[in-house]
Coordinates of C-alpha atoms in Angstrom, one line a residue:
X1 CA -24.7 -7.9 22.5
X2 CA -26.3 -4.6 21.2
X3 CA -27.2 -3.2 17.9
X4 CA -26.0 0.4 16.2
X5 CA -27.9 1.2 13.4
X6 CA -26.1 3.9 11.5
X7 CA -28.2 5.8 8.6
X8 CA -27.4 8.4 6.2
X9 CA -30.9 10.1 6.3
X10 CA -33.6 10.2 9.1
X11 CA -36.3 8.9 7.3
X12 CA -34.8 5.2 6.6
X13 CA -33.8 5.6 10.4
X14 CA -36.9 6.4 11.4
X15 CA -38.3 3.4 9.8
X16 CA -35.7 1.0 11.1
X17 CA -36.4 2.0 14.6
X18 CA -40.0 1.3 14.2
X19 CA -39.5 -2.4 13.0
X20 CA -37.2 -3.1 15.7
X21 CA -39.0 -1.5 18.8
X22 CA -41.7 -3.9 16.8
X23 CA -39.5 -6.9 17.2
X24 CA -39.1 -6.1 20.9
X25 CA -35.2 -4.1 20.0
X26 CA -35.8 -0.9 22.2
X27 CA -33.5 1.7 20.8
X28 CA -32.3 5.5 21.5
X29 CA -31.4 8.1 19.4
X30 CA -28.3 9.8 21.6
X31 CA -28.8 12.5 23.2
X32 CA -25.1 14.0 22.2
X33 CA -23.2 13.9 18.8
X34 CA -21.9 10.1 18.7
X35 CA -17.9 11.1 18.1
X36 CA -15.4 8.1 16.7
X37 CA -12.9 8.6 19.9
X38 CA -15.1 8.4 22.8
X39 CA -17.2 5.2 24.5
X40 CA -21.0 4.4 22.8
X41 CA -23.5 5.2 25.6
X42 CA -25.3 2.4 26.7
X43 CA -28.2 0.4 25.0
X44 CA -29.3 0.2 21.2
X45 CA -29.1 2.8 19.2
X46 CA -30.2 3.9 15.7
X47 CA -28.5 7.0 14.5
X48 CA -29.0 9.5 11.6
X49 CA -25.4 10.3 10.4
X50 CA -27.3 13.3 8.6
X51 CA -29.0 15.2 11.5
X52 CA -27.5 18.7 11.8
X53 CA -25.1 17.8 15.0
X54 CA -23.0 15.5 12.5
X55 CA -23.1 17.5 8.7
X56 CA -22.9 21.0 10.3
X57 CA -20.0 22.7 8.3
X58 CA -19.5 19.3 6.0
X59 CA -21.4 17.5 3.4
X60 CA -24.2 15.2 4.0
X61 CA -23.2 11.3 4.1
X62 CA -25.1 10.2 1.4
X63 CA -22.2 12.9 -0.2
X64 CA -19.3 12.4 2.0
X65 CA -19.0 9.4 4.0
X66 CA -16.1 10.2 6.6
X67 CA -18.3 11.2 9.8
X68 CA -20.1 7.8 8.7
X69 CA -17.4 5.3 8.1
X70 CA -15.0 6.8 11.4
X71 CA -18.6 5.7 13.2
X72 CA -18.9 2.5 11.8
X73 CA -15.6 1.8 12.5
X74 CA -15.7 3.2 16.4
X75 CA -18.9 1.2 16.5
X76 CA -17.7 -2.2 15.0
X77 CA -14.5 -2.3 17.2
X78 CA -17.1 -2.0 20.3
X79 CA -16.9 -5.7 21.4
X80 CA -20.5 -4.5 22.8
X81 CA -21.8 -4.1 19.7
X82 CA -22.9 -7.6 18.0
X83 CA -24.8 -6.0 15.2
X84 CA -24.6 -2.7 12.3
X85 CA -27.2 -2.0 11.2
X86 CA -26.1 0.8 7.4
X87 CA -27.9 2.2 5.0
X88 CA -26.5 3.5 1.1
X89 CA -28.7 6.1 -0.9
X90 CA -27.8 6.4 -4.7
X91 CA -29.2 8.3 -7.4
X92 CA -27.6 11.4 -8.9
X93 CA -25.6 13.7 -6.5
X94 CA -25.3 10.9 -4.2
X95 CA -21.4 9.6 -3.5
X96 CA -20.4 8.2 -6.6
X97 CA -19.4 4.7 -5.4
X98 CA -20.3 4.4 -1.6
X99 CA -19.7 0.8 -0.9
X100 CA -15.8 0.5 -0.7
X101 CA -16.0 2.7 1.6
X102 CA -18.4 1.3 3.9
X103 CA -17.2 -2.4 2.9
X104 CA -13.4 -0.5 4.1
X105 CA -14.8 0.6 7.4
X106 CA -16.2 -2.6 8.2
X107 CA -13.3 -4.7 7.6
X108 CA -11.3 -2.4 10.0
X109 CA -13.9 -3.0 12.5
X110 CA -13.9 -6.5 12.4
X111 CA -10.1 -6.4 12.1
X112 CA -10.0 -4.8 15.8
X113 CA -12.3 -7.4 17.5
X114 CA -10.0 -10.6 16.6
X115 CA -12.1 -13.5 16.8
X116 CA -15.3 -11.8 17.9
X117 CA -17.6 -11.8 15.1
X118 CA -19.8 -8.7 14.2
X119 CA -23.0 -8.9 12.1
X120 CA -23.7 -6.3 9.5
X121 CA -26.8 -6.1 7.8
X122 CA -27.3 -3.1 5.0
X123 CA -29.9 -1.8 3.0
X124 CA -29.5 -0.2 -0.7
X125 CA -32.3 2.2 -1.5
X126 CA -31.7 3.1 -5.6
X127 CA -32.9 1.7 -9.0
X128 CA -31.0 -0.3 -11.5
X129 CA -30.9 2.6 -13.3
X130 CA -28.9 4.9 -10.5
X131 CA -25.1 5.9 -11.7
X132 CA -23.6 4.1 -8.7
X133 CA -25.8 0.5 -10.1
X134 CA -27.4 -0.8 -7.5
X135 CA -26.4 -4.4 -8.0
X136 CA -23.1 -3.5 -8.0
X137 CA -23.3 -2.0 -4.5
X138 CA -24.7 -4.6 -3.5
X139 CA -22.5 -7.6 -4.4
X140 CA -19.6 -5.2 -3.3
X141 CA -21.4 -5.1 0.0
X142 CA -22.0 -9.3 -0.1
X143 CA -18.4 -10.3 -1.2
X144 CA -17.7 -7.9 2.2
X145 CA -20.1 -10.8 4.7
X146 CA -22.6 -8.0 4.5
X147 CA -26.1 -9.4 4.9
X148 CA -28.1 -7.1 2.2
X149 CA -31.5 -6.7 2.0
X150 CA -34.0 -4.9 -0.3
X151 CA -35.2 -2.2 2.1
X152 CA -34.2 -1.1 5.5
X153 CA -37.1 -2.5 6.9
X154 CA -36.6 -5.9 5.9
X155 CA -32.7 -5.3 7.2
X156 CA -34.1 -3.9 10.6
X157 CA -36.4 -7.3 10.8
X158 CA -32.6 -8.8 9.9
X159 CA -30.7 -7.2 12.5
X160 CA -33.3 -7.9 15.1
X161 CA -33.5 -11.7 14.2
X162 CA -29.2 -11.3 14.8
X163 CA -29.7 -9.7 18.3
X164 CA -32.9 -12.3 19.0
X165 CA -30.9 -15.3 17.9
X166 CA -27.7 -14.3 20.3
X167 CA -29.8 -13.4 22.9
X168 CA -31.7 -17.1 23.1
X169 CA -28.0 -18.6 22.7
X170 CA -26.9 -16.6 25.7
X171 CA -30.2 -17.6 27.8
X172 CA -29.3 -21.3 27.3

């Protein structure tokens, strides 16, 4: 069971992919634009939904989820795939409410794997004081079965522990 990590921006990806190639996760950043109706590629991989090959004549996620949410939905179905691995940026000119939308995405996903569960582990980066309120994003994303966590670090130490803990259950 693999991991798809699934950012709005490059930096928090960046960082994710550190602390799981840390935790023994190797990962890839695909070499061609992930696209909702055609197989993942094979292995781990941590993906910025905001490089150029995905916002090219559209907004940036942390705007405009679609490209995002059709990927976490692609993704999730993949009975591959045992754990997401999201991100959500607030502040101002950030989407004005973005966890429905992912919490939406993710129920469809699970939805389409019947009984095979899927971990998802998300990170919120914002302030109290952001217009989307961070702690309502998060318990949006909780009352989902979203593991949160307070930085995508810690989530990426998360998700690995997911991918670890199925992996010793498999070797027994």
């Amino acid at each position: 069971r693999r991991l798809v990590g699934l950012f709005g921006g490059g930096s928090l990806a960046a960082e994710a992919r550190c602390v799981l190639e840390a935790r023994g996760i190797p990962t890839r950043v695909p070499e061609e634009r992930l696209a909702a109706n055609a197989p993942l590629p094979p292995g781990n991989h941590v993906v910025d939904t905001g490089d150029d090959a995905y916002t090219i004549g559209r907004p940036h996620p942390m705007v405009d989820q679609t490209v995002r949410r059709e990927l976490i939905r692609a993704a999730g179905s993949d009975r591959s795939v045992g754990v997401l691995l999201l991100d959500l940026v607030l502040g101002d000119g950030a989407h004005p409410d973005p966890a429905p939308e992912i919490v939406e995405a993710v129920a469809a996903a699970r939805a389409a794997r019947g009984s095979r569960p899927l971990s998802v582990v998300a990170s919120v980066c914002g302030t109290r004081r952001d217009p989307q309120g961070t702690a309502r994003q998060e318990e949006t994303l909780r009352r989902a079965g979203v593991e949160v966590e307070p930085s995508a670090a810690r989530a990426a130490a998360t998700a690995a522990d997911f991918v670890l803990s199925v992996r010793q259950e498999v070797a027994r």
